[in-house]
Amino acid sequence: DDPDAVELLAHHWSEADDAARALPYLSDAALRSGPIFAGPQTARYVSSAQDLAARHGLAVDHVTRARWHIALAEAARSAGALEQHRQELAQALVLLDVAIPETVGEWFRVIAEGVVRQIRHRLWGARVDVSEHARERATAALTALRVVNLMASDDDDAVLTLFVALTSLNLAEEGAVSSELTSTYGMAEVGSRSLGLRRVADVYARLLDRAVADAGPSGVAEAKVFRGM
């Protein structure tokens, strides 16, 4: 879709106070602006969408609300509001059922569960949920986790990096998000080798090769990024 047309329609239906028609365009406009030039305009789109939904009593699904928070997180980062950036990401992940653990016990439990799920996937295959909702949820969560991974890298937080890697792997495989498999397997191979887990790294290297073959030229280019690290 034409970005200019999306913005015009978002403005038109918002001015007409037609929430049902305006919300999809406002959400689309916010998400389009976020990765490119997130800022006040992104926040305005999200604020307008939230206001319209509240005034008209429209129910907004968790995935859409999470995407709004992701867009606001990008806007906050662009503005240098790092604490708000973290808060918006945290709220998005809660809505997507992949909240970052807060206690030591939760960290052990979540990481252990992630490892067990990966072992099951390697032995018996992933239990794939092919519903559109599951794929949308997984895709939104993977978008948020990519940003969290940047935070983990900036903070040199190995535990958070491990959480992101495991959660991303399980989401991509169980949600059948094939477009994310190259990057998730690439991260897993790099992470495993950095920890000295050669055999584990070899498993993900083979999975990466398979994902690259399925993805074509774009997968080859992405794999080179990881294998050049």
Short mmCIF file of C-alpha atoms in Angstrom, two decimals:
data_model
loop_
_atom_site.label_atom_id
_atom_site.label_comp_id
_atom_site.label_asym_id
_atom_site.label_seq_id
_atom_site.Cartn_x
_atom_site.Cartn_y
_atom_site.Cartn_z
CA ASP A 1 0.00 0.00 0.00
CA ASP A 2 1.02 3.59 -0.65
CA PRO A 3 2.29 5.09 2.66
CA ASP A 4 0.86 8.49 1.74
CA ALA A 5 -2.54 6.94 1.05
CA VAL A 6 -2.47 5.14 4.40
CA GLU A 7 -1.75 8.40 6.23
CA LEU A 8 -4.46 10.24 4.31
CA LEU A 9 -7.05 7.57 5.07
CA ALA A 10 -6.01 7.49 8.72
CA HIS A 11 -6.51 11.25 8.92
CA HIS A 12 -9.77 11.19 6.94
CA TRP A 13 -11.51 8.51 9.02
CA SER A 14 -10.18 9.97 12.27
CA GLU A 15 -11.64 13.36 11.37
CA ALA A 16 -14.92 11.62 10.50
CA ASP A 17 -14.77 9.96 13.96
CA ASP A 18 -15.28 6.57 12.29
CA ALA A 19 -13.29 4.42 14.68
CA ALA A 20 -13.88 1.10 12.93
CA ARG A 21 -12.40 2.41 9.68
CA ALA A 22 -9.75 4.66 11.22
CA LEU A 23 -8.11 2.15 13.59
CA PRO A 24 -6.55 -0.15 10.95
CA TYR A 25 -5.08 2.82 9.08
CA LEU A 26 -3.82 4.53 12.24
CA SER A 27 -2.14 1.29 13.35
CA ASP A 28 -0.62 0.77 9.91
CA ALA A 29 0.65 4.36 9.79
CA ALA A 30 2.22 4.04 13.24
CA LEU A 31 3.96 0.77 12.38
CA ARG A 32 5.23 2.10 9.04
CA SER A 33 6.69 5.23 10.63
CA GLY A 34 8.29 3.44 13.58
CA PRO A 35 11.23 1.61 11.99
CA ILE A 36 12.04 4.49 9.62
CA PHE A 37 11.62 7.77 11.50
CA ALA A 38 9.93 6.98 14.80
CA GLY A 39 9.09 10.11 16.74
CA PRO A 40 6.21 12.40 17.64
CA GLN A 41 4.22 11.41 14.54
CA THR A 42 4.33 7.74 15.55
CA ALA A 43 3.14 8.63 19.05
CA ARG A 44 0.33 10.75 17.60
CA TYR A 45 -0.95 7.89 15.45
CA VAL A 46 -0.97 5.51 18.41
CA SER A 47 -2.54 8.08 20.73
CA SER A 48 -5.31 8.76 18.18
CA ALA A 49 -5.97 5.04 17.82
CA GLN A 50 -6.12 4.53 21.59
CA ASP A 51 -8.41 7.53 22.03
CA LEU A 52 -10.82 6.44 19.29
CA ALA A 53 -10.99 2.88 20.62
CA ALA A 54 -11.66 4.10 24.16
CA ARG A 55 -14.33 6.65 23.17
CA HIS A 56 -16.20 4.19 20.97
CA GLY A 57 -15.79 1.22 23.29
CA LEU A 58 -14.04 -0.87 20.64
CA ALA A 59 -12.23 -4.00 21.77
CA VAL A 60 -8.64 -4.08 20.54
CA ASP A 61 -6.88 -7.44 20.41
CA HIS A 62 -3.65 -8.03 22.32
CA VAL A 63 -1.49 -8.30 19.21
CA THR A 64 -2.60 -4.89 17.92
CA ARG A 65 -2.12 -3.29 21.35
CA ALA A 66 1.32 -4.87 21.57
CA ARG A 67 2.25 -3.44 18.17
CA TRP A 68 1.22 0.00 19.40
CA HIS A 69 3.58 -0.37 22.35
CA ILE A 70 6.38 -1.51 20.02
CA ALA A 71 5.85 1.58 17.86
CA LEU A 72 5.89 3.79 20.97
CA ALA A 73 9.09 2.08 22.11
CA GLU A 74 10.75 2.97 18.81
CA ALA A 75 9.55 6.55 19.15
CA ALA A 76 10.88 6.74 22.71
CA ARG A 77 14.27 5.39 21.67
CA SER A 78 14.51 7.97 18.89
CA ALA A 79 13.75 10.68 21.45
CA GLY A 80 16.41 9.34 23.84
CA ALA A 81 13.78 8.34 26.42
CA LEU A 82 15.42 5.00 27.19
CA GLU A 83 13.40 4.21 30.32
CA GLN A 84 10.12 4.72 28.45
CA HIS A 85 11.58 2.65 25.62
CA ARG A 86 12.12 -0.27 28.01
CA GLN A 87 8.69 0.15 29.62
CA GLU A 88 6.87 0.13 26.29
CA LEU A 89 8.73 -3.00 25.17
CA ALA A 90 7.97 -4.71 28.48
CA GLN A 91 4.25 -3.95 28.09
CA ALA A 92 4.28 -5.29 24.52
CA LEU A 93 5.89 -8.55 25.61
CA VAL A 94 3.41 -9.02 28.45
CA LEU A 95 0.53 -8.68 25.98
CA LEU A 96 2.22 -11.28 23.76
CA ASP A 97 2.76 -13.74 26.64
CA VAL A 98 6.55 -13.57 26.48
CA ALA A 99 7.25 -11.30 29.44
CA ILE A 100 10.87 -10.83 30.53
CA PRO A 101 11.44 -12.64 33.87
CA GLU A 102 11.85 -10.48 36.96
CA THR A 103 13.18 -12.85 39.63
CA VAL A 104 16.05 -15.34 39.69
CA GLY A 105 13.55 -18.18 40.02
CA GLU A 106 11.62 -16.99 36.99
CA TRP A 107 14.82 -16.71 34.96
CA PHE A 108 15.79 -20.32 35.75
CA ARG A 109 12.28 -21.60 34.99
CA VAL A 110 11.83 -19.71 31.70
CA ILE A 111 15.28 -20.57 30.34
CA ALA A 112 14.94 -24.22 31.38
CA GLU A 113 11.55 -24.42 29.67
CA GLY A 114 13.02 -22.82 26.56
CA VAL A 115 15.84 -25.37 26.44
CA VAL A 116 13.41 -28.27 26.93
CA ARG A 117 11.20 -27.00 24.11
CA GLN A 118 14.21 -26.80 21.79
CA ILE A 119 15.22 -30.37 22.69
CA ARG A 120 11.67 -31.52 21.92
CA HIS A 121 11.73 -29.66 18.61
CA ARG A 122 15.00 -31.33 17.62
CA LEU A 123 13.83 -34.80 18.62
CA TRP A 124 10.18 -34.79 17.58
CA GLY A 125 9.60 -31.54 15.71
CA ALA A 126 7.76 -28.41 16.80
CA ARG A 127 4.05 -28.40 17.51
CA VAL A 128 3.11 -25.80 14.94
CA ASP A 129 0.06 -23.61 15.40
CA VAL A 130 -0.86 -22.59 11.86
CA SER A 131 -3.66 -20.22 12.86
CA GLU A 132 -3.40 -16.65 11.61
CA HIS A 133 -3.60 -15.33 15.18
CA ALA A 134 -0.67 -17.50 16.29
CA ARG A 135 1.44 -16.34 13.36
CA GLU A 136 0.60 -12.68 13.98
CA ARG A 137 1.39 -13.03 17.69
CA ALA A 138 4.71 -14.75 16.96
CA THR A 139 5.67 -12.16 14.34
CA ALA A 140 4.89 -9.24 16.68
CA ALA A 141 6.80 -10.89 19.53
CA LEU A 142 9.82 -11.52 17.31
CA THR A 143 9.80 -7.85 16.29
CA ALA A 144 9.87 -6.81 19.95
CA LEU A 145 12.53 -9.37 20.83
CA ARG A 146 14.87 -8.06 18.12
CA VAL A 147 14.80 -4.70 19.88
CA VAL A 148 15.29 -6.37 23.28
CA ASN A 149 18.32 -8.16 21.81
CA LEU A 150 19.88 -4.78 20.98
CA MET A 151 19.33 -3.73 24.60
CA ALA A 152 20.95 -6.94 25.82
CA SER A 153 23.93 -6.33 23.56
CA ASP A 154 24.29 -2.73 24.74
CA ASP A 155 24.14 -3.87 28.38
CA ASP A 156 26.38 -6.92 27.74
CA ASP A 157 23.63 -9.01 29.37
CA ALA A 158 24.35 -12.66 28.51
CA VAL A 159 21.31 -14.01 30.37
CA LEU A 160 18.90 -11.69 28.56
CA THR A 161 20.58 -12.57 25.25
CA LEU A 162 20.02 -16.28 26.00
CA PHE A 163 16.37 -15.60 26.86
CA VAL A 164 15.87 -13.73 23.58
CA ALA A 165 17.57 -16.46 21.53
CA LEU A 166 15.57 -19.32 23.05
CA THR A 167 12.26 -17.47 22.97
CA SER A 168 12.81 -16.36 19.37
CA LEU A 169 13.67 -19.89 18.25
CA ASN A 170 10.57 -21.38 19.85
CA LEU A 171 8.27 -18.64 18.58
CA ALA A 172 9.55 -18.86 15.00
CA GLU A 173 9.30 -22.65 14.89
CA GLU A 174 5.98 -23.03 16.70
CA GLY A 175 4.36 -20.08 14.94
CA ALA A 176 5.60 -21.20 11.52
CA VAL A 177 7.21 -17.79 10.89
CA SER A 178 9.52 -19.02 8.14
CA SER A 179 10.78 -15.50 7.37
CA GLU A 180 12.45 -15.37 10.79
CA LEU A 181 14.11 -18.80 10.77
CA THR A 182 17.34 -17.67 9.07
CA SER A 183 18.00 -14.97 11.66
CA THR A 184 16.98 -17.10 14.66
CA TYR A 185 19.11 -20.06 13.60
CA GLY A 186 21.97 -17.71 12.79
CA MET A 187 21.81 -16.16 16.27
CA ALA A 188 21.63 -19.63 17.83
CA GLU A 189 24.70 -20.84 15.93
CA VAL A 190 26.73 -17.75 16.84
CA GLY A 191 25.62 -17.86 20.48
CA SER A 192 26.35 -21.57 20.85
CA ARG A 193 29.85 -21.23 19.40
CA SER A 194 30.58 -18.27 21.67
CA LEU A 195 29.71 -20.48 24.65
CA GLY A 196 31.91 -23.31 23.39
CA LEU A 197 28.93 -25.57 22.62
CA ARG A 198 30.33 -26.91 19.35
CA ARG A 199 27.87 -29.76 18.84
CA VAL A 200 24.88 -27.54 19.56
CA ALA A 201 26.28 -24.93 17.18
CA ASP A 202 26.64 -27.60 14.48
CA VAL A 203 22.95 -28.52 14.87
CA TYR A 204 21.88 -24.90 14.34
CA ALA A 205 24.36 -24.53 11.47
CA ARG A 206 22.58 -27.37 9.64
CA LEU A 207 19.19 -25.82 10.40
CA LEU A 208 20.49 -22.48 9.12
CA ASP A 209 21.65 -24.11 5.88
CA ARG A 210 18.18 -25.58 5.41
CA ALA A 211 16.47 -22.26 6.14
CA VAL A 212 18.80 -20.48 3.69
CA ALA A 213 17.95 -22.99 0.97
CA ASP A 214 14.25 -22.34 1.53
CA ALA A 215 14.64 -18.55 1.70
CA GLY A 216 16.73 -18.12 -1.45
CA PRO A 217 19.00 -15.09 -2.12
CA SER A 218 17.75 -13.07 0.84
CA GLY A 219 18.55 -15.98 3.17
CA VAL A 220 22.06 -16.31 1.72
CA ALA A 221 22.77 -12.64 2.38
CA GLU A 222 21.45 -12.87 5.94
CA ALA A 223 23.44 -16.00 6.70
CA LYS A 224 26.65 -14.28 5.56
CA VAL A 225 26.06 -11.63 8.22
CA PHE A 226 25.99 -14.20 11.01
CA ARG A 227 28.81 -16.33 9.66
CA GLY A 228 30.97 -13.26 9.28
CA MET A 229 30.78 -12.56 13.00
#
